[in-house]
Amino acid sequence: VGDGADFDTETKSVCPFCGVGCQVSLRSKGDRIVAVDGVDGPANEGRLCVKGRFGFDYVHHPHRLTKPLIRREDAPAKGLNVDPGDWGAAFREASWEEALERAAAGLRGRGREVAGFGSAKCSNEEAYLFQRFIREGFGHNNVDHCTRLCHASSVAALLENVGSGAVTATFNEIENADCAIVIGANPVENHPVAATYLKQFAARGGTLIVMDPRGQALARHAAHMLQFRPGADVALLNSVMHVIVEEGLVDRQYVKGFTENWAAQERHLAGFAPERVEGLTGIAPDAVRAVARAFAGARAGMIFWGMGVSQHVHGTDNARCLISLALMCGHVGRPGTGLHPLRGQNNVQGASDAGLIPMFLPDYRSVADPDARGGYAALWGAEVAPEAGLTVTEIMDAVHAGGVRAMYVLGENPAMSDPDLAHARGALAKLDHLVVQDIFLTETANYADVILPASAFYEKAGTVTNTNRQVQMGRPAVPPPGEAREDWRVIRDLANACGLGWTYEHPREVFAEMAGMMPSLANITWERLEREGAVTYPSLTPEDPGQPIVFGDGFPREGGRARFAPADVVPPDELPDAEYPMVLTTGRQLEHWHTGSMTRRASVLDAVEPEANCSLHPSTLRRLGVEAGGMVTLETRRGAVTLMARADRAVAPDMVFLPFAYVEAAANLLTNPALDPYGKIPEFKFAAVRAFAAKGA
Ligand code: SF4
């Protein structure tokens, strides 16, 4: 990675990693990006983290796919046996014409036997085209993406109780808050630029409250750190709300004017005195009381949460509690107040908005709604099925059951990201036709019949929507390598090879079609985004830069009121026992992004964090007889991995933290596929595990 002093072109775009959506300036020389700098975007104001600033040279990695590939007749059996740099024994190069025809031949006319995984790393236009392809082309809604694995439960709770799945306020609104809760999130590692705003908030005297079963760097800036027992979120949050009621701190005027179902919520909270649930939460009642007073007594409070909240069998209940907590304090709809699930991928908000989910058409219009279906049927010239489709993990189950036999996977890596990987990889191996469109020969592409070489985000034009509801313009700085193509074009060509007759010639035409159907995009045009770079939705006029705070005058629910949804304690699906006595929790590290396909090929990031690792408390390592830096084996009922162990006092003595970016010790071989019943999200944050010194270590 050079210093970027020698460049001939500068292009503004958006960082391709997390949902913060930092705007970047890409400096390129010829066909190569040589440096990245931050620019003054609405979310980052010139700031970048290490991934955004130094994690770009994966774009030019020699493993990039540059030609379509077709599986050889005599290829080894499908499995994780293809080296991404040496795939000749498994695949042969093909022309685009042959590859598209081969891909289409295995999909055409197969109706419900086909399912599609799109990606939150795609642009809005690509996400829209992908869901349209599956819905129009195959007559069902079996199309989903990785939102199912991150915030599906948050979205379920928000839609149910607030009427909208997006944030009610941008994270930058913290500038106007005097108290903020960060729960089940580690923004210093996972949303680093957003974390800088949180630290500044604390530095100027704001009361920062961090709640998490694992310690973290942000706790150093917090007035209160509640390190509660894993899985005890609902008990803890209900006890905070109990104190707010008990001490007369409820904003009764707000509750009366803007909400419903308060009486049931108040009754429900009576059973959650902090003393009663201390055994469950591990948090002293005085600490709960202090947090309740700080948040309810604040003039303006915000709540931020991440996947520590959502990735549980009770993830929707966790989010319901957070919504109730904000509502009872009147901390919604004003400057410095709001609910903010920190979205993970760069375009998970936009891909969800665009309908890349099995139960919703764009803008969360239910597939069961005849008006919504009718609108798209008229536009597309094809009926939309009224039944919700299968979710990510349900699709894998359906493959094992024989119902789904062909898949189209765009930019997603379920062979690494799904829970219980032996099950997921078994499903991929069982498919009789798999089309993978990606920039690298990922673990999932190992199982493909046809691989279509795609474009990195810095190689194409397209819009993305960040965690703040800011729709931003991505611009190409360099062309895709070799014969690789922009993703929107590949989807169009495959759709046409399947007989759909699409005529799009540029993503701006796709955006115009979306904006014509999606009220959230009212007053936002491609031309405006090219000019302004970003517009926050909702934008009330063609000049309005957008509304950072919503729901000041009511909620988009029938009657205009938000709803309290009392939540009871549901234990984790798999509790520790004598055989598997510890708790496994998974997550990300600062330097690596999700399944590692990009960041492990970014030279600086890989140099900083090159090796699979997990973290245990020093006392646990002593008990196991493992030195810090030594090798440890982690085993659950589903699998085992052996990897380097780090000593980390932030991890409780009965827990293990395991990042999921490393194929050589894939965390999801171990995770529990049990689902939250509403969001259908797997319980990545809790599994019973045993740890022991690796044999021969
Ligand atoms: Fe990219 Fe997120 Fe880092 Fe910003 S905070 S530079 S969007 S990874």
Short mmCIF file of C-alpha atoms in Angstrom, two decimals, residues 457-618:
data_model
loop_
_atom_site.label_atom_id
_atom_site.label_comp_id
_atom_site.label_asym_id
_atom_site.label_seq_id
_atom_site.Cartn_x
_atom_site.Cartn_y
_atom_site.Cartn_z
CA PHE A 457 -17.45 -1.76 -5.00
CA TYR A 458 -14.71 0.63 -6.12
CA GLU A 459 -15.16 -0.64 -9.69
CA LYS A 460 -18.78 0.33 -10.21
CA ALA A 461 -21.45 2.99 -9.93
CA GLY A 462 -24.26 2.39 -7.49
CA THR A 463 -26.02 3.77 -4.44
CA VAL A 464 -25.79 2.42 -0.89
CA THR A 465 -27.73 3.31 2.26
CA ASN A 466 -25.90 3.47 5.56
CA THR A 467 -27.01 2.96 9.15
CA ASN A 468 -28.13 6.63 9.27
CA ARG A 469 -30.62 6.21 6.37
CA GLN A 470 -28.21 8.20 4.19
CA VAL A 471 -28.41 7.15 0.54
CA GLN A 472 -24.95 7.75 -0.93
CA MET A 473 -23.41 7.57 -4.38
CA GLY A 474 -20.64 5.06 -5.05
CA ARG A 475 -18.51 5.85 -8.09
CA PRO A 476 -16.02 3.67 -9.99
CA ALA A 477 -12.35 4.55 -9.55
CA VAL A 478 -10.94 1.67 -11.61
CA PRO A 479 -12.41 -0.86 -14.06
CA PRO A 480 -13.10 -4.50 -13.06
CA PRO A 481 -10.11 -6.73 -13.88
CA GLY A 482 -9.99 -8.90 -17.00
CA GLU A 483 -13.46 -9.95 -18.08
CA ALA A 484 -15.10 -9.33 -14.69
CA ARG A 485 -18.28 -7.26 -14.97
CA GLU A 486 -20.44 -4.92 -12.88
CA ASP A 487 -22.92 -6.94 -10.87
CA TRP A 488 -26.07 -5.18 -12.09
CA ARG A 489 -25.13 -6.14 -15.63
CA VAL A 490 -24.51 -9.78 -14.72
CA ILE A 491 -27.89 -10.04 -12.97
CA ARG A 492 -29.59 -8.47 -16.00
CA ASP A 493 -27.85 -10.81 -18.42
CA LEU A 494 -28.63 -13.88 -16.35
CA ALA A 495 -32.27 -12.77 -16.03
CA ASN A 496 -32.44 -12.37 -19.77
CA ALA A 497 -30.80 -15.74 -20.33
CA CYS A 498 -33.66 -17.09 -18.21
CA GLY A 499 -36.13 -15.39 -20.57
CA LEU A 500 -37.07 -12.15 -18.76
CA GLY A 501 -36.37 -9.51 -21.45
CA TRP A 502 -34.96 -6.73 -19.23
CA THR A 503 -33.72 -3.61 -21.02
CA TYR A 504 -31.76 -1.71 -18.34
CA GLU A 505 -28.65 -0.04 -19.71
CA HIS A 506 -27.41 1.77 -16.58
CA PRO A 507 -28.00 1.52 -12.82
CA ARG A 508 -29.61 4.99 -12.91
CA GLU A 509 -32.58 3.39 -14.72
CA VAL A 510 -32.89 0.83 -11.93
CA PHE A 511 -32.74 3.57 -9.29
CA ALA A 512 -35.46 5.51 -11.12
CA GLU A 513 -37.68 2.40 -11.13
CA MET A 514 -37.12 1.89 -7.41
CA ALA A 515 -37.72 5.54 -6.55
CA GLY A 516 -40.96 5.44 -8.51
CA MET A 517 -42.22 2.62 -6.28
CA MET A 518 -40.63 3.38 -2.89
CA PRO A 519 -41.98 6.30 -0.82
CA SER A 520 -38.76 6.23 1.24
CA LEU A 521 -36.89 7.44 -1.85
CA ALA A 522 -39.27 10.33 -2.56
CA ASN A 523 -37.39 13.42 -3.78
CA ILE A 524 -34.17 11.44 -4.20
CA THR A 525 -32.89 11.03 -7.75
CA TRP A 526 -29.72 9.58 -9.24
CA GLU A 527 -28.79 13.02 -10.56
CA ARG A 528 -29.27 14.57 -7.13
CA LEU A 529 -27.07 11.92 -5.55
CA GLU A 530 -24.40 12.49 -8.19
CA ARG A 531 -24.53 16.18 -7.35
CA GLU A 532 -24.89 16.06 -3.57
CA GLY A 533 -23.22 12.71 -2.77
CA ALA A 534 -25.72 11.83 -0.02
CA VAL A 535 -29.36 12.43 0.91
CA THR A 536 -30.92 11.19 4.14
CA TYR A 537 -34.35 9.65 3.76
CA PRO A 538 -37.05 10.76 4.28
CA SER A 539 -36.35 13.84 2.18
CA LEU A 540 -39.42 16.06 2.22
CA THR A 541 -38.66 18.19 -0.84
CA PRO A 542 -36.18 18.02 -3.73
CA GLU A 543 -34.03 20.50 -1.78
CA ASP A 544 -34.36 18.87 1.67
CA PRO A 545 -31.08 17.15 2.63
CA GLY A 546 -33.25 14.73 4.65
CA GLN A 547 -34.55 14.22 8.14
CA PRO A 548 -31.96 13.03 10.69
CA ILE A 549 -34.71 12.50 13.29
CA VAL A 550 -38.10 10.97 12.59
CA PHE A 551 -41.34 10.33 14.49
CA GLY A 552 -41.49 13.63 16.38
CA ASP A 553 -45.17 13.88 15.57
CA GLY A 554 -46.26 10.24 15.69
CA PHE A 555 -45.40 6.84 14.30
CA PRO A 556 -46.17 5.13 10.97
CA ARG A 557 -48.55 2.67 12.64
CA GLU A 558 -52.32 2.51 12.59
CA GLY A 559 -53.44 5.24 15.01
CA GLY A 560 -50.01 6.89 14.86
CA ARG A 561 -48.84 5.45 18.18
CA ALA A 562 -45.83 3.33 19.07
CA ARG A 563 -46.54 0.18 21.04
CA PHE A 564 -45.10 -1.32 24.20
CA ALA A 565 -44.43 -5.05 23.77
CA PRO A 566 -43.80 -6.66 27.17
CA ALA A 567 -41.04 -9.27 26.91
CA ASP A 568 -40.50 -12.21 29.21
CA VAL A 569 -37.27 -14.05 29.90
CA VAL A 570 -36.53 -16.78 27.36
CA PRO A 571 -33.31 -18.66 28.15
CA PRO A 572 -30.65 -19.30 25.51
CA ASP A 573 -31.35 -22.42 23.46
CA GLU A 574 -28.30 -24.37 24.60
CA LEU A 575 -27.19 -23.84 28.19
CA PRO A 576 -23.76 -24.88 29.48
CA ASP A 577 -23.65 -28.26 31.22
CA ALA A 578 -21.07 -30.65 32.61
CA GLU A 579 -19.96 -31.71 29.14
CA TYR A 580 -19.83 -28.23 27.57
CA PRO A 581 -19.41 -25.93 30.57
CA MET A 582 -18.53 -22.57 28.97
CA VAL A 583 -20.32 -20.02 26.78
CA LEU A 584 -19.14 -19.40 23.23
CA THR A 585 -19.83 -16.02 21.69
CA THR A 586 -18.77 -14.94 18.19
CA GLY A 587 -18.13 -11.57 16.58
CA ARG A 588 -15.77 -9.42 14.56
CA GLN A 589 -12.38 -7.80 15.04
CA LEU A 590 -11.36 -4.29 13.99
CA GLU A 591 -9.10 -5.44 11.16
CA HIS A 592 -11.28 -8.11 9.57
CA TRP A 593 -14.58 -7.91 7.88
CA HIS A 594 -17.10 -10.72 8.18
CA THR A 595 -15.95 -13.90 6.42
CA GLY A 596 -12.56 -12.37 5.63
CA SER A 597 -12.73 -12.74 1.84
CA MET A 598 -11.74 -9.08 1.36
CA THR A 599 -9.80 -8.05 4.46
CA ARG A 600 -7.65 -11.16 4.64
CA ARG A 601 -6.52 -10.20 1.12
CA ALA A 602 -5.81 -6.60 2.17
CA SER A 603 -2.07 -6.54 2.89
CA VAL A 604 -2.02 -4.08 5.83
CA LEU A 605 -4.99 -5.63 7.60
CA ASP A 606 -3.69 -9.15 7.10
CA ALA A 607 -0.26 -8.11 8.40
CA VAL A 608 -1.79 -6.69 11.57
CA GLU A 609 -4.10 -9.64 12.23
CA PRO A 610 -2.84 -12.64 10.25
CA GLU A 611 -3.87 -15.61 12.33
CA ALA A 612 -7.07 -17.24 13.58
CA ASN A 613 -7.47 -16.45 17.26
CA CYS A 614 -9.87 -16.56 20.16
CA SER A 615 -9.92 -14.77 23.51
CA LEU A 616 -10.21 -16.25 26.99
CA HIS A 617 -9.75 -14.83 30.47
CA PRO A 618 -6.18 -15.31 31.81
#
